[in-house]
XYZ file of N, CA and C in Angstrom:
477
model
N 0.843 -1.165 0.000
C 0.000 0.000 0.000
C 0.895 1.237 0.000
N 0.574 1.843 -0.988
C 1.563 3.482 -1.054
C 1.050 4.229 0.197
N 1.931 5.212 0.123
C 1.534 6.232 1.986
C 0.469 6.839 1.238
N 0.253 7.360 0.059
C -0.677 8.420 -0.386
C -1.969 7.471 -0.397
N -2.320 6.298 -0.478
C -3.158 5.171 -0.622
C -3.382 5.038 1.059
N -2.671 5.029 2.068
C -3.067 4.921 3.552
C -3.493 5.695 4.091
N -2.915 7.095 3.636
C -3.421 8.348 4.061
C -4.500 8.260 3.934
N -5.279 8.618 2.520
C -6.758 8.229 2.287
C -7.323 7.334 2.835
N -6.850 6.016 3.316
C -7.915 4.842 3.841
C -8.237 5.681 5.492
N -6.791 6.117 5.542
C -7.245 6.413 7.465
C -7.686 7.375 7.813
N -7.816 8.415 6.390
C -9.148 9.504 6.802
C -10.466 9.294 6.058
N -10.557 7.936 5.389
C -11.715 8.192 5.292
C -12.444 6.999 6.459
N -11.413 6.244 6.814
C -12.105 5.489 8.061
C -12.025 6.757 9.411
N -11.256 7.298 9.480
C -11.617 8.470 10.384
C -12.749 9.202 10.071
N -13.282 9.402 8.682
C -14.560 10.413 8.810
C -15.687 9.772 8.704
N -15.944 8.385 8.424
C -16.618 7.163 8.557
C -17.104 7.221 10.507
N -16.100 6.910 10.962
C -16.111 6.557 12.520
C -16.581 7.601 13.115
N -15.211 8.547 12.939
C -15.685 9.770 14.066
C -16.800 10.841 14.342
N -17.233 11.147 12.668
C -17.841 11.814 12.713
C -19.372 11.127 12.853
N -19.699 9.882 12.596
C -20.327 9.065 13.038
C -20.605 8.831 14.962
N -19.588 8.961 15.150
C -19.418 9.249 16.520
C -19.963 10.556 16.838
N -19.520 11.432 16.218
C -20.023 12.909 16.732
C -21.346 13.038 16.834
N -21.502 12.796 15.785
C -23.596 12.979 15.060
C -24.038 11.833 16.515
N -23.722 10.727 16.626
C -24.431 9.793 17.679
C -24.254 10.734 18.988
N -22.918 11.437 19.819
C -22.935 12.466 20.783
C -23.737 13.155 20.556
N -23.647 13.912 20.177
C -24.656 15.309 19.504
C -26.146 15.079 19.701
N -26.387 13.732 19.010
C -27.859 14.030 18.981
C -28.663 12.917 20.364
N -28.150 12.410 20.963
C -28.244 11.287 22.099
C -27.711 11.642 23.357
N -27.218 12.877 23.441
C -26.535 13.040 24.530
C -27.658 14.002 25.578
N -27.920 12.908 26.415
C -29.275 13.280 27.160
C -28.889 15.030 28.185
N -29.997 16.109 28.010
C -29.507 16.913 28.282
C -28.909 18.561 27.647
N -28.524 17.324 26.739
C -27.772 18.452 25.435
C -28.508 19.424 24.640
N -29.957 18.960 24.489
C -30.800 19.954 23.465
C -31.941 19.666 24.376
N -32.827 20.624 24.212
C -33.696 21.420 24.808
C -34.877 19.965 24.337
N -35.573 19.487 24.789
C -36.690 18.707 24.125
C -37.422 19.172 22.878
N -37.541 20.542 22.603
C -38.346 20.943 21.673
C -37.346 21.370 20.691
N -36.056 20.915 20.548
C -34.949 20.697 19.573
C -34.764 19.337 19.058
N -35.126 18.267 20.365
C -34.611 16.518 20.215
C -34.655 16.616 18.754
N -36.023 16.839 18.044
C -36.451 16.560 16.857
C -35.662 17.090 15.812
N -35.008 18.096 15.809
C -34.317 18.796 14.797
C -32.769 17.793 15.333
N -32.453 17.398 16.552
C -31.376 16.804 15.925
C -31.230 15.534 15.694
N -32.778 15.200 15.351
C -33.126 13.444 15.296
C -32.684 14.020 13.834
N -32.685 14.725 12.820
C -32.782 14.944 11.458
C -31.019 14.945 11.338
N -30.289 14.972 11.945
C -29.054 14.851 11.987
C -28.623 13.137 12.195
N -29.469 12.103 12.293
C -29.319 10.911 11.593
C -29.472 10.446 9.904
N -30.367 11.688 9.698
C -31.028 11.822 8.201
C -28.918 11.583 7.393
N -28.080 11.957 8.219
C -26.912 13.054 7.478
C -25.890 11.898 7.509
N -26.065 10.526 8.672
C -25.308 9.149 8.069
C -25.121 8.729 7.066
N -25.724 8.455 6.221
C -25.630 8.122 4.797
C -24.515 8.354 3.932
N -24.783 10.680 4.154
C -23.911 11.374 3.624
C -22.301 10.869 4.508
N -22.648 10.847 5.423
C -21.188 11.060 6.394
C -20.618 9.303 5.765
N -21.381 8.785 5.618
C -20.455 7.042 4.903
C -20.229 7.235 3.510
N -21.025 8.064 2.552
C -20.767 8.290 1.066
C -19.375 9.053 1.216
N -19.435 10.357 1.673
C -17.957 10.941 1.991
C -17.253 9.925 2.328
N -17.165 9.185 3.314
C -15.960 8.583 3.430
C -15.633 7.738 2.635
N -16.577 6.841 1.499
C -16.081 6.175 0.556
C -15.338 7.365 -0.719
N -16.172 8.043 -0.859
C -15.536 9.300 -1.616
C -14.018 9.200 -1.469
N -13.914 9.834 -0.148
C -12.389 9.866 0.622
C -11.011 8.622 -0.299
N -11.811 7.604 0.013
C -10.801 6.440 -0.273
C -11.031 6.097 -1.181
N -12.275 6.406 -2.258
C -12.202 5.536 -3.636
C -12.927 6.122 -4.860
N -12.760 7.918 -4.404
C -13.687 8.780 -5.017
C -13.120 8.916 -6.175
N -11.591 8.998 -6.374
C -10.506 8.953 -7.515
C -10.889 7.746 -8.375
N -11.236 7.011 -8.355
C -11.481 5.781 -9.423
C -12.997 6.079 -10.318
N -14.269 6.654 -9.002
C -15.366 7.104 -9.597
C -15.305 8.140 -10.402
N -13.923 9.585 -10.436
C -14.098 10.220 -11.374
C -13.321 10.063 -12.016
N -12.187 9.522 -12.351
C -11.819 9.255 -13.220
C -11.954 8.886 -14.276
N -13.307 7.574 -13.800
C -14.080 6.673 -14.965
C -14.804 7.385 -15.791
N -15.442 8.495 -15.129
C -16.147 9.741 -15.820
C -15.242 10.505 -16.521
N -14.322 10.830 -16.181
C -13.715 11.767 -17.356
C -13.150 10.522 -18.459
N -12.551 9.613 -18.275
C -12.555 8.513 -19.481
C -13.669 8.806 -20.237
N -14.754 8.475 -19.506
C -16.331 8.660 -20.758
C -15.976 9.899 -21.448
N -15.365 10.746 -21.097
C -15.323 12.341 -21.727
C -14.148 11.917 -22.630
N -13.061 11.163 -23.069
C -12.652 10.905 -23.825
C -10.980 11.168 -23.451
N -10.652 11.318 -22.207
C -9.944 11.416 -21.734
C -9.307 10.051 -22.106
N -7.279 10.674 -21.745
C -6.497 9.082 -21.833
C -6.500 8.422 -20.386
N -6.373 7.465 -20.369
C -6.350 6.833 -18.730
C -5.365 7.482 -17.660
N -4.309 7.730 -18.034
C -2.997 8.688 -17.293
C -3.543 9.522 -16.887
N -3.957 10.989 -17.990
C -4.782 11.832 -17.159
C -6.114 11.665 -16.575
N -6.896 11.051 -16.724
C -8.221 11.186 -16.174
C -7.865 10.449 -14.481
N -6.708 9.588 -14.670
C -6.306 8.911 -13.207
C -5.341 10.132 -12.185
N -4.891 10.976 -13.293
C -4.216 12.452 -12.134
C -5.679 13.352 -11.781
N -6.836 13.448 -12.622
C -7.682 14.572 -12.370
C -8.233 14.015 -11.466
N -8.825 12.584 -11.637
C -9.535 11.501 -9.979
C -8.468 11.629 -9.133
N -7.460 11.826 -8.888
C -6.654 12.212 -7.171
C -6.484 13.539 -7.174
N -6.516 14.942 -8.145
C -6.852 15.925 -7.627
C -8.085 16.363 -7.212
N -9.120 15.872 -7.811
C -10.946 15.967 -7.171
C -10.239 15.554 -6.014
N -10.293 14.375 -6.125
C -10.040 13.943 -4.401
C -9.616 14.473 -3.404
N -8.363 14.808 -3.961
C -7.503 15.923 -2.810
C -8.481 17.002 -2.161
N -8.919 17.594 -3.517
C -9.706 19.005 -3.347
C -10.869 18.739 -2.200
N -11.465 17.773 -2.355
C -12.497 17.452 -1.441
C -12.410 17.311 0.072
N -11.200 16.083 0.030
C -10.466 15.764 1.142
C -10.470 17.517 2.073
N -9.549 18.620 0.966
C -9.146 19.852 1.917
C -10.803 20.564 1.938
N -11.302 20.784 1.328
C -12.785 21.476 1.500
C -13.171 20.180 3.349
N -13.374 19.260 3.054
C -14.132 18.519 4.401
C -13.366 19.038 5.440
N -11.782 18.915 5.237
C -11.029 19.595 6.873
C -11.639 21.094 6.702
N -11.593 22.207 6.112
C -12.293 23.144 6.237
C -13.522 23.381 6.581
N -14.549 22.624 6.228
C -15.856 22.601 6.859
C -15.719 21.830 8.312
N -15.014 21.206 8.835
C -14.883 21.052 10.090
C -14.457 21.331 10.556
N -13.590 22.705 10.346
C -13.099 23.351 11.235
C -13.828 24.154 12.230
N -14.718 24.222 11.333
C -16.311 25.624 11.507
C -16.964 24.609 12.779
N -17.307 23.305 12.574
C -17.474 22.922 13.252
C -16.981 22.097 14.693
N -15.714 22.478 14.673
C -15.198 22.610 16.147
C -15.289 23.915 16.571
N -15.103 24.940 16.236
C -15.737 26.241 16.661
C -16.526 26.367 17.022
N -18.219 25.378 16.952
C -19.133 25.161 17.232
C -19.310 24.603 18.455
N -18.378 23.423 18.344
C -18.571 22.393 19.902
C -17.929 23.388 20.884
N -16.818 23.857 20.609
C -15.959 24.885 21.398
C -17.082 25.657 21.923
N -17.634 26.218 21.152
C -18.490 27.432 22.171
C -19.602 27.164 22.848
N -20.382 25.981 22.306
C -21.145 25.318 23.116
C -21.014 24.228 24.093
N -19.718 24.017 24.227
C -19.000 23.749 25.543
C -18.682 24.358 26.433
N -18.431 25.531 26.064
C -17.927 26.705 26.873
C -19.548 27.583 27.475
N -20.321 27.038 26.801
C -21.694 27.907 27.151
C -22.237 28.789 26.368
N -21.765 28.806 25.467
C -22.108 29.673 23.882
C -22.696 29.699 22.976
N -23.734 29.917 22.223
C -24.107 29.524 21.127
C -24.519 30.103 19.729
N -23.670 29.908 18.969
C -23.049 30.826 17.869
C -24.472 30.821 16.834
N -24.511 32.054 16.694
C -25.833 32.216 15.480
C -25.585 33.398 14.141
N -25.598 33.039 13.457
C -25.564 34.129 12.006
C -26.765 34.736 11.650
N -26.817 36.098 12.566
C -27.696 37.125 12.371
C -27.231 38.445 12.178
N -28.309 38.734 10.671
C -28.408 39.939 10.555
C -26.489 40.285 9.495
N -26.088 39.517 9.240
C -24.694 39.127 8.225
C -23.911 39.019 9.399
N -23.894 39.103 11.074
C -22.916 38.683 11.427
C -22.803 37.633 12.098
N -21.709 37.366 13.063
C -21.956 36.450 14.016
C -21.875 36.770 15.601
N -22.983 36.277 16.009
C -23.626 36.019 17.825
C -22.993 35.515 18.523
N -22.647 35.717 19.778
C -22.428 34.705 20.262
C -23.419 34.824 21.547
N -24.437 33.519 21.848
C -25.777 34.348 22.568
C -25.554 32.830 24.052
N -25.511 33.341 25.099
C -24.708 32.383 26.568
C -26.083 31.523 26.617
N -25.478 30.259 26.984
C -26.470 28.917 27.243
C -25.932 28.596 28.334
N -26.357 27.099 28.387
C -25.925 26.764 29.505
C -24.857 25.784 28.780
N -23.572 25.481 29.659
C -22.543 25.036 29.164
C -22.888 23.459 29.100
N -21.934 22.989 27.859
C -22.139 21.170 27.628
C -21.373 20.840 27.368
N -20.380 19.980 29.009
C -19.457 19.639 28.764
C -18.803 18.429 27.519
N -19.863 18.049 27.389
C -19.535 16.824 26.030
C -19.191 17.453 24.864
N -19.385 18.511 24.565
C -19.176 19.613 23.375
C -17.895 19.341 23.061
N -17.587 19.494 24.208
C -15.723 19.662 24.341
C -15.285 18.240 23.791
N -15.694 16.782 24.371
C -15.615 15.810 23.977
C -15.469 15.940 22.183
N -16.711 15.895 21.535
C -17.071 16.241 20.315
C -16.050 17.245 19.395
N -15.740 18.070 20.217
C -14.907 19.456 19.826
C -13.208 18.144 19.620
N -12.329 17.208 20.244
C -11.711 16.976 21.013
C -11.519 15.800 19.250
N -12.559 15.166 19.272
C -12.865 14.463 18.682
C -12.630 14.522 16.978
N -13.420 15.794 16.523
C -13.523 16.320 15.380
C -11.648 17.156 14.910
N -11.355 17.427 16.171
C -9.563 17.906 15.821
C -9.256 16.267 15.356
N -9.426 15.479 16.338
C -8.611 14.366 15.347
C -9.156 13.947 13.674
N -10.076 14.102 13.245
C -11.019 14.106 12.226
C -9.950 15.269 11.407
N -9.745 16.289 11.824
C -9.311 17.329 10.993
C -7.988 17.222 10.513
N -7.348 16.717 11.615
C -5.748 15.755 11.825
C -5.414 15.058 10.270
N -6.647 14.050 10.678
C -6.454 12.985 9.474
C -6.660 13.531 8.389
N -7.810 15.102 8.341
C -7.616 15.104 6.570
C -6.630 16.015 6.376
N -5.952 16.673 6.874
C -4.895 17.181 6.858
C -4.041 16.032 6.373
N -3.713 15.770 7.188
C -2.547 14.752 6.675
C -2.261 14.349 5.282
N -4.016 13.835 5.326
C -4.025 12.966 4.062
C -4.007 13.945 2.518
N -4.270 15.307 2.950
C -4.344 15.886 1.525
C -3.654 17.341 2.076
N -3.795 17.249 2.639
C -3.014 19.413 2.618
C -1.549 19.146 3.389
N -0.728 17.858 3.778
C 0.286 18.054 3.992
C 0.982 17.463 2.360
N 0.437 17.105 1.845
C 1.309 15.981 0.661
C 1.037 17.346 -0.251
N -0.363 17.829 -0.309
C -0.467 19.312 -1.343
C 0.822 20.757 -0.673
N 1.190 20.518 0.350
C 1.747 21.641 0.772
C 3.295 21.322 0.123
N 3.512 20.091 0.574
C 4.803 19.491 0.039
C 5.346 19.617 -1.532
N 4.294 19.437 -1.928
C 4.329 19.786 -3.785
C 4.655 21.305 -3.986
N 4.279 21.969 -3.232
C 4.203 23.393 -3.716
C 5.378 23.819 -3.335
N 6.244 23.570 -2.534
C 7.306 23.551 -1.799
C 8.946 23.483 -3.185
């Protein structure tokens, strides 16, 4: 197995697991949401599916587009470099969107709860949840792995 081939398996079994993990904290964690929320974060099981498609993405999304740009008439060489740059690209977009969301657990661990009103951002005091932090704790390692797997090998190239 190449490192660039492990990298990918162990973040996309990291975003498979953990964030799987998170969504199960988040929405089960007795306490955590108000009862007349439970329901809005029962709809955050709706988002498993997505969170296992990404992670196959992660590890085997390069072969699915590739095959597509072949149909476009592409030679196999390139359409097999453009399927590991999609990939990459994706890989760094997911650590970026979770970054937002440890910022999230962060402040609603801390007792915070961040809202986008009016074009800016709130920060409006709750009551603090210490599992946030858990979740928050959790999602850095999540961010770890896609780092690794695509914005340290992309940083290295540019280098």
């Amino acid at each position: 197995m190449t490192p660039s081939r492990s990298r990918y398996l162990l973040a996309g079994a990291a975003y498979a697991i953990i964030g799987s993990s998170v969504m199960a904290l988040t929405a089960f964690s007795p306490g955590l949401a108000a009862p007349e929320r439970r329901a809005d974060l029962m709809h955050l099981l709706v988002a498993l599916p997505f969170f296992l498609l990404f992670a196959a993405a992660i590890v085997w999304g390069h072969r699915a587009v590739a095959a597509l740009v072949r149909l476009f008439g592409a030679a196999a060489e390139r359409a097999e470099r453009i399927g590991f740059h999609v990939r990459e690209k994706l890989v760094m977009v997911l650590a970026v969107t979770s970054l937002g969301r440890i910022f999230v657990f962060i402040s609603n661990g801390l007792g915070y709860r961040p809202r986008w009103l009016d074009g800016s951002l709130r920060l409006a005091e709750t009551e603090p949840a210490g599992r946030m932090l858990l979740a928050a704790a959790l999602m850095a390692l999540l961010v770890a792995a896609l780092v690794w797997a695509a914005w340290v090998p992309f940083l290295a190239r540019r280098r």
